[in-house]
mmCIF file of C-alpha atoms and ligand atoms in Angstrom:
data_model
loop_
_atom_site.group_PDB
_atom_site.id
_atom_site.type_symbol
_atom_site.label_atom_id
_atom_site.label_comp_id
_atom_site.label_asym_id
_atom_site.label_seq_id
_atom_site.Cartn_x
_atom_site.Cartn_y
_atom_site.Cartn_z
ATOM 1 C CA UNK A 1 3.883 -42.349 84.814
ATOM 2 C CA UNK A 2 5.519 -43.492 88.931
ATOM 3 C CA UNK A 3 9.113 -42.424 87.580
ATOM 4 C CA UNK A 4 7.785 -38.636 87.549
ATOM 5 C CA UNK A 5 6.063 -38.783 90.947
ATOM 6 C CA UNK A 6 9.816 -40.010 91.993
ATOM 7 C CA UNK A 7 11.278 -37.652 90.679
ATOM 8 C CA UNK A 8 8.488 -34.951 92.079
ATOM 9 C CA UNK A 9 9.151 -36.789 96.005
ATOM 10 C CA UNK A 10 12.634 -36.222 95.713
ATOM 11 C CA UNK A 11 12.782 -32.333 93.634
ATOM 12 C CA UNK A 12 10.366 -32.092 97.706
ATOM 13 C CA UNK A 13 12.100 -33.667 99.558
ATOM 14 C CA UNK A 14 15.945 -31.376 98.702
ATOM 15 C CA UNK A 15 13.505 -28.780 98.503
ATOM 16 C CA UNK A 16 13.223 -29.174 103.035
ATOM 17 C CA UNK A 17 16.520 -29.892 102.894
ATOM 18 C CA UNK A 18 17.447 -26.486 101.474
ATOM 19 C CA UNK A 19 14.638 -24.462 103.723
ATOM 20 C CA UNK A 20 16.294 -26.109 106.570
ATOM 21 C CA UNK A 21 19.746 -25.240 105.422
ATOM 22 C CA UNK A 22 18.824 -21.315 104.449
ATOM 23 C CA UNK A 23 16.316 -21.686 107.499
ATOM 24 C CA UNK A 24 19.410 -22.556 110.049
ATOM 25 C CA UNK A 25 21.851 -19.878 108.381
ATOM 26 C CA UNK A 26 19.394 -16.756 109.173
ATOM 27 C CA UNK A 27 19.578 -18.105 112.386
ATOM 28 C CA UNK A 28 23.044 -17.740 112.986
ATOM 29 C CA UNK A 29 23.281 -13.978 111.593
ATOM 30 C CA UNK A 30 20.406 -13.261 113.997
ATOM 31 C CA UNK A 31 21.877 -14.706 116.658
ATOM 32 C CA UNK A 32 25.425 -13.595 116.282
ATOM 33 C CA UNK A 33 24.110 -9.872 116.361
ATOM 34 C CA UNK A 34 22.034 -10.427 118.633
ATOM 35 C CA UNK A 35 24.323 -12.151 121.284
ATOM 36 C CA UNK A 36 28.102 -11.661 120.364
ATOM 37 C CA UNK A 37 28.690 -13.405 122.914
ATOM 38 C CA UNK A 38 28.026 -17.032 121.079
ATOM 39 C CA UNK A 39 29.223 -15.411 117.872
ATOM 40 C CA UNK A 40 33.054 -16.038 119.860
ATOM 41 C CA UNK A 41 31.399 -19.453 120.591
ATOM 42 C CA UNK A 42 30.689 -19.899 117.257
ATOM 43 C CA UNK A 43 33.945 -18.978 115.922
ATOM 44 C CA UNK A 44 36.308 -21.859 118.144
ATOM 45 C CA UNK A 45 33.521 -24.625 117.512
ATOM 46 C CA UNK A 46 33.964 -24.065 114.094
ATOM 47 C CA UNK A 47 37.468 -24.510 114.365
ATOM 48 C CA UNK A 48 37.309 -27.995 116.020
ATOM 49 C CA UNK A 49 38.151 -29.968 113.117
ATOM 50 C CA UNK A 50 41.124 -27.781 111.862
ATOM 51 C CA UNK A 51 41.996 -28.438 115.456
ATOM 52 C CA UNK A 52 42.089 -32.273 115.593
ATOM 53 C CA UNK A 53 44.588 -31.610 112.117
ATOM 54 C CA UNK A 54 46.629 -29.451 113.437
ATOM 55 C CA UNK A 55 46.726 -32.389 115.704
ATOM 56 C CA UNK A 56 45.401 -31.153 119.161
ATOM 57 C CA UNK A 57 44.161 -33.896 121.930
ATOM 58 C CA UNK A 58 40.636 -35.400 121.074
ATOM 59 C CA UNK A 59 39.867 -35.866 124.019
ATOM 60 C CA UNK A 60 40.460 -32.378 125.476
ATOM 61 C CA UNK A 61 38.433 -30.601 122.372
ATOM 62 C CA UNK A 62 35.647 -32.643 122.529
ATOM 63 C CA UNK A 63 34.982 -31.921 126.483
ATOM 64 C CA UNK A 64 36.058 -28.106 125.231
ATOM 65 C CA UNK A 65 33.683 -28.524 122.548
ATOM 66 C CA UNK A 66 30.683 -29.950 125.415
ATOM 67 C CA UNK A 67 31.218 -26.956 127.483
ATOM 68 C CA UNK A 68 31.317 -24.276 124.853
ATOM 69 C CA UNK A 69 28.018 -25.657 123.154
ATOM 70 C CA UNK A 70 26.166 -25.479 127.408
ATOM 71 C CA UNK A 71 27.144 -22.108 127.218
ATOM 72 C CA UNK A 72 25.722 -21.520 124.043
ATOM 73 C CA UNK A 73 22.444 -22.705 124.687
ATOM 74 C CA UNK A 74 22.815 -21.022 128.994
ATOM 75 C CA UNK A 75 23.391 -17.927 126.399
ATOM 76 C CA UNK A 76 19.881 -18.824 124.441
ATOM 77 C CA UNK A 77 17.703 -19.366 126.920
ATOM 78 C CA UNK A 78 18.908 -16.186 129.340
ATOM 79 C CA UNK A 79 17.908 -13.882 125.513
ATOM 80 C CA UNK A 80 14.497 -16.239 125.614
ATOM 81 C CA UNK A 81 15.410 -17.934 123.053
ATOM 82 C CA UNK A 82 14.955 -22.359 123.019
ATOM 83 C CA UNK A 83 17.854 -24.226 123.935
ATOM 84 C CA UNK A 84 18.145 -25.570 120.219
ATOM 85 C CA UNK A 85 17.634 -22.979 118.598
ATOM 86 C CA UNK A 86 20.519 -23.184 116.342
ATOM 87 C CA UNK A 87 20.541 -26.609 116.147
ATOM 88 C CA UNK A 88 19.198 -27.846 112.295
ATOM 89 C CA UNK A 89 15.812 -28.393 112.181
ATOM 90 C CA UNK A 90 14.416 -30.937 109.819
ATOM 91 C CA UNK A 91 10.835 -31.654 108.552
ATOM 92 C CA UNK A 92 11.953 -35.403 109.086
ATOM 93 C CA UNK A 93 14.275 -35.961 111.752
ATOM 94 C CA UNK A 94 15.159 -39.690 110.526
ATOM 95 C CA UNK A 95 16.656 -38.783 107.253
ATOM 96 C CA UNK A 96 17.199 -35.592 107.631
ATOM 97 C CA UNK A 97 15.415 -34.539 104.772
ATOM 98 C CA UNK A 98 17.527 -37.051 102.740
ATOM 99 C CA UNK A 99 14.435 -38.960 102.083
ATOM 100 C CA UNK A 100 17.062 -42.009 102.359
ATOM 101 C CA UNK A 101 17.904 -44.264 105.438
ATOM 102 C CA UNK A 102 21.280 -46.098 104.468
ATOM 103 C CA UNK A 103 20.273 -47.664 101.336
ATOM 104 C CA UNK A 104 16.082 -47.901 101.961
ATOM 105 C CA UNK A 105 13.825 -44.942 101.391
ATOM 106 C CA UNK A 106 13.249 -43.371 104.369
ATOM 107 C CA UNK A 107 8.726 -43.127 104.999
ATOM 108 C CA UNK A 108 8.885 -39.531 104.479
ATOM 109 C CA UNK A 109 9.751 -40.280 100.676
ATOM 110 C CA UNK A 110 7.742 -42.951 100.658
ATOM 111 C CA UNK A 111 4.136 -40.656 102.097
ATOM 112 C CA UNK A 112 6.015 -38.169 99.052
ATOM 113 C CA UNK A 113 5.813 -40.662 95.927
ATOM 114 C CA UNK A 114 2.745 -42.268 96.892
ATOM 115 C CA UNK A 115 0.658 -38.548 97.501
ATOM 116 C CA UNK A 116 2.330 -37.103 93.966
ATOM 117 C CA UNK A 117 1.881 -40.811 92.382
ATOM 118 C CA UNK A 118 -2.156 -41.019 93.714
ATOM 119 C CA UNK A 119 -2.832 -37.316 92.520
ATOM 120 C CA UNK A 120 -1.897 -37.755 89.114
ATOM 121 C CA UNK A 121 -3.755 -41.152 88.654
ATOM 122 C CA UNK A 122 -7.189 -38.932 90.186
ATOM 123 C CA UNK A 123 -5.694 -36.407 86.788
ATOM 124 C CA UNK A 124 -4.658 -39.334 84.695
ATOM 125 C CA UNK A 125 -8.986 -40.693 85.243
ATOM 126 C CA UNK A 126 -10.297 -37.272 85.214
ATOM 127 C CA UNK A 127 -11.813 -36.816 88.633
ATOM 128 C CA UNK A 128 -14.466 -35.255 88.871
ATOM 129 C CA UNK A 129 -15.015 -34.924 92.127
ATOM 130 C CA UNK A 130 -19.191 -33.698 93.548
ATOM 131 C CA UNK A 131 -20.822 -32.588 96.936
ATOM 132 C CA UNK A 132 -23.065 -32.516 99.052
ATOM 133 C CA UNK A 133 -24.824 -29.161 98.891
ATOM 134 C CA UNK A 134 -25.207 -30.567 95.178
ATOM 135 C CA UNK A 135 -26.809 -33.129 96.371
ATOM 136 C CA UNK A 136 -30.783 -32.804 95.540
ATOM 137 C CA UNK A 137 -33.738 -35.117 97.571
ATOM 138 C CA UNK A 138 -35.595 -33.686 95.383
ATOM 139 C CA UNK A 139 -35.772 -36.587 93.144
ATOM 140 C CA UNK A 140 -36.686 -38.966 95.876
ATOM 141 C CA UNK A 141 -39.593 -37.290 96.943
ATOM 142 C CA UNK A 142 -43.076 -39.443 97.377
ATOM 143 C CA UNK A 143 -40.588 -42.475 95.879
ATOM 144 C CA UNK A 144 -41.429 -46.225 97.598
ATOM 145 C CA UNK A 145 -39.029 -49.072 96.208
ATOM 146 C CA UNK A 146 -38.363 -51.880 97.402
ATOM 147 C CA UNK A 147 -35.829 -52.995 99.924
ATOM 148 C CA UNK A 148 -33.431 -56.091 99.387
ATOM 149 C CA UNK A 149 -36.000 -57.777 102.365
ATOM 150 C CA UNK A 150 -38.998 -56.486 99.899
ATOM 151 C CA UNK A 151 -39.882 -54.229 102.793
ATOM 152 C CA UNK A 152 -41.537 -50.653 101.432
ATOM 153 C CA UNK A 153 -39.343 -48.212 101.888
ATOM 154 C CA UNK A 154 -39.275 -44.089 101.257
ATOM 155 C CA UNK A 155 -36.920 -44.079 99.420
ATOM 156 C CA UNK A 156 -36.561 -39.783 100.267
ATOM 157 C CA UNK A 157 -36.043 -40.628 104.079
ATOM 158 C CA UNK A 158 -33.826 -43.437 103.364
ATOM 159 C CA UNK A 159 -31.719 -41.153 101.133
ATOM 160 C CA UNK A 160 -32.360 -38.905 103.387
ATOM 161 C CA UNK A 161 -30.066 -40.934 106.483
ATOM 162 C CA UNK A 162 -28.385 -41.806 103.714
ATOM 163 C CA UNK A 163 -26.859 -38.672 103.080
ATOM 164 C CA UNK A 164 -26.279 -37.524 106.353
ATOM 165 C CA UNK A 165 -24.109 -40.654 107.449
ATOM 166 C CA UNK A 166 -21.819 -39.561 104.456
ATOM 167 C CA UNK A 167 -21.788 -36.304 105.050
ATOM 168 C CA UNK A 168 -20.677 -37.462 109.076
ATOM 169 C CA UNK A 169 -18.928 -40.250 107.677
ATOM 170 C CA UNK A 170 -16.606 -37.340 105.837
ATOM 171 C CA UNK A 171 -16.747 -34.626 108.170
ATOM 172 C CA UNK A 172 -15.216 -37.550 110.616
ATOM 173 C CA UNK A 173 -13.547 -38.995 108.577
ATOM 174 C CA UNK A 174 -9.606 -40.753 109.519
ATOM 175 C CA UNK A 175 -7.577 -43.770 109.017
ATOM 176 C CA UNK A 176 -9.581 -45.764 111.280
ATOM 177 C CA UNK A 177 -13.022 -44.875 109.737
ATOM 178 C CA UNK A 178 -15.088 -47.503 108.730
ATOM 179 C CA UNK A 179 -15.613 -49.256 105.539
ATOM 180 C CA UNK A 180 -18.882 -48.528 103.601
ATOM 181 C CA UNK A 181 -20.394 -51.002 100.875
ATOM 182 C CA UNK A 182 -22.831 -49.441 99.317
ATOM 183 C CA UNK A 183 -25.409 -51.282 96.999
ATOM 184 C CA UNK A 184 -27.795 -49.438 94.409
ATOM 185 C CA UNK A 185 -29.356 -49.355 91.059
ATOM 186 C CA UNK A 186 -27.418 -47.409 88.385
ATOM 187 C CA UNK A 187 -28.532 -43.212 89.147
ATOM 188 C CA UNK A 188 -29.717 -44.111 92.802
ATOM 189 C CA UNK A 189 -26.662 -41.497 94.020
ATOM 190 C CA UNK A 190 -23.842 -44.112 94.596
ATOM 191 C CA UNK A 191 -21.578 -42.179 92.800
ATOM 192 C CA UNK A 192 -22.589 -38.749 93.528
ATOM 193 C CA UNK A 193 -22.568 -39.236 97.192
ATOM 194 C CA UNK A 194 -19.004 -40.699 97.170
ATOM 195 C CA UNK A 195 -17.126 -38.471 95.844
ATOM 196 C CA UNK A 196 -18.937 -35.493 98.411
ATOM 197 C CA UNK A 197 -17.137 -38.053 100.302
ATOM 198 C CA UNK A 198 -13.897 -37.413 98.806
ATOM 199 C CA UNK A 199 -14.520 -34.273 97.916
ATOM 200 C CA UNK A 200 -13.795 -33.906 101.718
ATOM 201 C CA UNK A 201 -11.339 -36.087 102.332
ATOM 202 C CA UNK A 202 -9.595 -34.677 100.424
ATOM 203 C CA UNK A 203 -9.198 -31.078 101.750
ATOM 204 C CA UNK A 204 -8.653 -32.212 105.077
ATOM 205 C CA UNK A 205 -4.925 -33.455 103.016
ATOM 206 C CA UNK A 206 -5.804 -37.305 103.178
ATOM 207 C CA UNK A 207 -4.119 -39.309 99.981
ATOM 208 C CA UNK A 208 -7.095 -40.964 98.310
ATOM 209 C CA UNK A 209 -7.535 -42.770 95.496
ATOM 210 C CA UNK A 210 -11.429 -43.312 93.753
ATOM 211 C CA UNK A 211 -11.851 -45.194 90.269
ATOM 212 C CA UNK A 212 -14.055 -47.668 88.814
ATOM 213 C CA UNK A 213 -12.777 -51.541 89.724
ATOM 214 C CA UNK A 214 -12.611 -51.959 86.501
ATOM 215 C CA UNK A 215 -9.942 -49.535 85.492
ATOM 216 C CA UNK A 216 -8.120 -50.363 88.713
ATOM 217 C CA UNK A 217 -7.543 -53.662 88.255
ATOM 218 C CA UNK A 218 -6.659 -53.872 84.573
ATOM 219 C CA UNK A 219 -3.994 -50.938 85.636
ATOM 220 C CA UNK A 220 -2.687 -53.372 88.216
ATOM 221 C CA UNK A 221 -2.791 -55.996 85.652
ATOM 222 C CA UNK A 222 -0.483 -54.080 83.061
ATOM 223 C CA UNK A 223 2.357 -53.181 85.551
ATOM 224 C CA UNK A 224 1.642 -56.682 87.050
ATOM 225 C CA UNK A 225 2.840 -58.407 83.649
ATOM 226 C CA UNK A 226 5.184 -55.979 82.014
ATOM 227 C CA UNK A 227 8.969 -56.664 83.188
ATOM 228 C CA UNK A 228 9.668 -53.150 83.942
ATOM 229 C CA UNK A 229 9.460 -52.288 87.668
ATOM 230 C CA UNK A 230 7.875 -48.996 88.345
ATOM 231 C CA UNK A 231 9.017 -47.107 91.637
ATOM 232 C CA UNK A 232 5.763 -47.771 93.526
ATOM 233 C CA UNK A 233 3.901 -49.786 92.449
ATOM 234 C CA UNK A 234 -0.473 -48.925 91.167
ATOM 235 C CA UNK A 235 -1.268 -52.141 93.849
ATOM 236 C CA UNK A 236 0.926 -50.616 96.276
ATOM 237 C CA UNK A 237 -0.662 -47.536 96.604
ATOM 238 C CA UNK A 238 -4.263 -48.483 95.922
ATOM 239 C CA UNK A 239 -3.150 -51.407 99.295
ATOM 240 C CA UNK A 240 -1.551 -48.064 101.263
ATOM 241 C CA UNK A 241 -3.846 -45.153 100.309
ATOM 242 C CA UNK A 242 -5.513 -43.261 103.344
ATOM 243 C CA UNK A 243 -8.605 -43.527 101.496
ATOM 244 C CA UNK A 244 -9.743 -46.227 98.927
ATOM 245 C CA UNK A 245 -13.058 -45.588 97.022
ATOM 246 C CA UNK A 246 -13.910 -48.398 94.354
ATOM 247 C CA UNK A 247 -17.254 -47.863 91.634
ATOM 248 C CA UNK A 248 -19.211 -50.447 89.804
ATOM 249 C CA UNK A 249 -18.008 -53.629 91.623
ATOM 250 C CA UNK A 250 -19.128 -56.341 89.570
ATOM 251 C CA UNK A 251 -18.678 -54.905 85.956
ATOM 252 C CA UNK A 252 -15.176 -55.019 85.599
ATOM 253 C CA UNK A 253 -13.940 -58.478 82.815
ATOM 254 C CA UNK A 254 -13.437 -61.360 85.005
ATOM 255 C CA UNK A 255 -10.397 -63.087 86.040
ATOM 256 C CA UNK A 256 -8.373 -65.449 87.865
ATOM 257 C CA UNK A 257 -5.878 -63.065 88.506
ATOM 258 C CA UNK A 258 -8.204 -60.040 89.170
ATOM 259 C CA UNK A 259 -10.496 -61.997 91.471
ATOM 260 C CA UNK A 260 -7.140 -62.863 93.769
ATOM 261 C CA UNK A 261 -6.161 -59.759 92.831
ATOM 262 C CA UNK A 262 -9.507 -57.852 94.437
ATOM 263 C CA UNK A 263 -9.480 -60.023 97.620
ATOM 264 C CA UNK A 264 -6.315 -58.904 98.171
ATOM 265 C CA UNK A 265 -6.583 -55.601 98.383
ATOM 266 C CA UNK A 266 -9.656 -55.465 100.376
ATOM 267 C CA UNK A 267 -8.425 -58.170 102.662
ATOM 268 C CA UNK A 268 -4.805 -56.568 103.229
ATOM 269 C CA UNK A 269 -6.870 -52.855 103.881
ATOM 270 C CA UNK A 270 -8.838 -54.718 106.696
ATOM 271 C CA UNK A 271 -5.809 -55.349 108.445
ATOM 272 C CA UNK A 272 -4.136 -52.533 108.055
ATOM 273 C CA UNK A 273 -7.398 -51.196 108.825
ATOM 274 C CA UNK A 274 -7.373 -48.880 106.444
ATOM 275 C CA UNK A 275 -10.863 -47.476 104.817
ATOM 276 C CA UNK A 276 -12.589 -48.575 101.715
ATOM 277 C CA UNK A 277 -15.936 -47.472 99.963
ATOM 278 C CA UNK A 278 -17.146 -49.758 97.584
ATOM 279 C CA UNK A 279 -20.243 -49.527 95.490
ATOM 280 C CA UNK A 280 -22.321 -52.245 93.250
ATOM 281 C CA UNK A 281 -24.983 -51.533 90.894
ATOM 282 C CA UNK A 282 -25.166 -55.805 91.764
ATOM 283 C CA UNK A 283 -27.682 -57.045 93.845
ATOM 284 C CA UNK A 284 -26.756 -58.912 97.095
ATOM 285 C CA UNK A 285 -27.640 -62.523 95.263
ATOM 286 C CA UNK A 286 -25.402 -61.418 92.388
ATOM 287 C CA UNK A 287 -22.208 -60.092 93.854
ATOM 288 C CA UNK A 288 -22.279 -63.823 95.620
ATOM 289 C CA UNK A 289 -22.602 -66.020 92.242
ATOM 290 C CA UNK A 290 -20.032 -64.599 90.634
ATOM 291 C CA UNK A 291 -17.796 -63.982 93.887
ATOM 292 C CA UNK A 292 -15.805 -66.486 95.794
ATOM 293 C CA UNK A 293 -17.024 -66.763 99.563
ATOM 294 C CA UNK A 294 -14.117 -65.879 100.836
ATOM 295 C CA UNK A 295 -13.900 -62.013 99.404
ATOM 296 C CA UNK A 296 -17.318 -61.259 100.180
ATOM 297 C CA UNK A 297 -17.394 -63.443 103.736
ATOM 298 C CA UNK A 298 -14.967 -61.323 105.236
ATOM 299 C CA UNK A 299 -16.674 -57.946 103.587
ATOM 300 C CA UNK A 300 -20.116 -58.308 105.293
ATOM 301 C CA UNK A 301 -18.472 -59.213 108.527
ATOM 302 C CA UNK A 302 -16.456 -56.095 108.089
ATOM 303 C CA UNK A 303 -18.048 -53.305 105.736
ATOM 304 C CA UNK A 304 -21.023 -50.809 106.783
ATOM 305 C CA UNK A 305 -23.915 -52.126 104.610
ATOM 306 C CA UNK A 306 -25.826 -48.923 102.644
ATOM 307 C CA UNK A 307 -29.068 -49.978 100.550
ATOM 308 C CA UNK A 308 -29.849 -46.759 98.425
ATOM 309 C CA UNK A 309 -33.022 -46.561 96.970
ATOM 310 C CA UNK A 310 -34.642 -44.514 94.445
ATOM 311 C CA UNK A 311 -35.578 -43.470 91.193
ATOM 312 C CA UNK A 312 -32.580 -43.098 88.056
ATOM 313 C CA UNK A 313 -32.118 -39.849 89.044
ATOM 314 C CA UNK A 314 -29.738 -39.338 85.941
ATOM 315 C CA UNK A 315 -32.705 -40.574 83.396
ATOM 316 C CA UNK A 316 -35.178 -38.623 85.086
ATOM 317 C CA UNK A 317 -32.925 -34.923 85.453
ATOM 318 C CA UNK A 318 -32.869 -35.774 81.852
ATOM 319 C CA UNK A 319 -36.173 -36.471 80.922
ATOM 320 C CA UNK A 320 -36.431 -32.630 82.786
ATOM 321 C CA UNK A 321 -33.932 -31.143 80.552
ATOM 322 C CA UNK A 322 -35.612 -33.068 77.457
ATOM 323 C CA UNK A 323 -39.584 -31.432 78.566
ATOM 324 C CA UNK A 324 -38.462 -27.635 79.719
ATOM 325 C CA UNK A 325 -36.903 -27.630 75.980
ATOM 326 C CA UNK A 326 -40.359 -27.887 74.933
ATOM 327 C CA UNK A 327 -42.032 -25.205 77.570
HETATM 328 ZN ZN1 ZN B 401 12.617 -38.460 106.213
#
């Protein structure tokens, strides 16, 4: 999959370069018409190479060129144009839209490969986006549940707060946003609210990866043990994406490899200050018994923890559907 993403990224970079060149030519034509004196200066500048070949003194030519450039900039500003109007303007000045710096990828190319890969990845996992507007608090009305501390909680109030928090989180999202850990039983709205955050954050133009932990880890494991190395590995993308949303922690098949990979992902993203949202159906006690302490001691310290409480909304919706058939 990444070979395609690489090709796509290269195409974008070369389109940028072509566009920069075309725009530069257009500006030359415009200026040549509007300010004929510049056309003369530019003609002189264009002759430099052949004058060098004909054996003219390079130092003198350099001086003349510098003067000509200054004169040209002066004429531009006199006519109300920016002094650098006729220079090349690249999207990425660092690599001049080639995508390469000496023999490594420029950051701009890496970023493009990454977002193209992420787009493809989300297509492959058939990411179904949800919205906050589709989230109904009706299902939580009149329901009381005990939280992890054993306190009786009004689920409606609790989830109203969670909904508001997630909305604000999405609105204010940036790559310094906090990490979130969603606890809660199946069907209480963790996935819906995570996906609503994903929708908003994608709209803001950030790169987002959303997947179940099981899927993601098996993908990473597959790549790890195949000899053919792709351009950008899933692990690299997962570590570098602006927002990572990991669903269903605790349902994955656990091996030494998956555990150390999970630790690596969580830890590296904390160190890079990149936000991650994790959701799990397991209780905190079960999580603690399944994983190394080193994963979770760090996680509990750095993540903002939300406990979702309610009845299984999916089941309630199914029951509603069924009973409406008999009305
Ligand atoms: Zn670049």
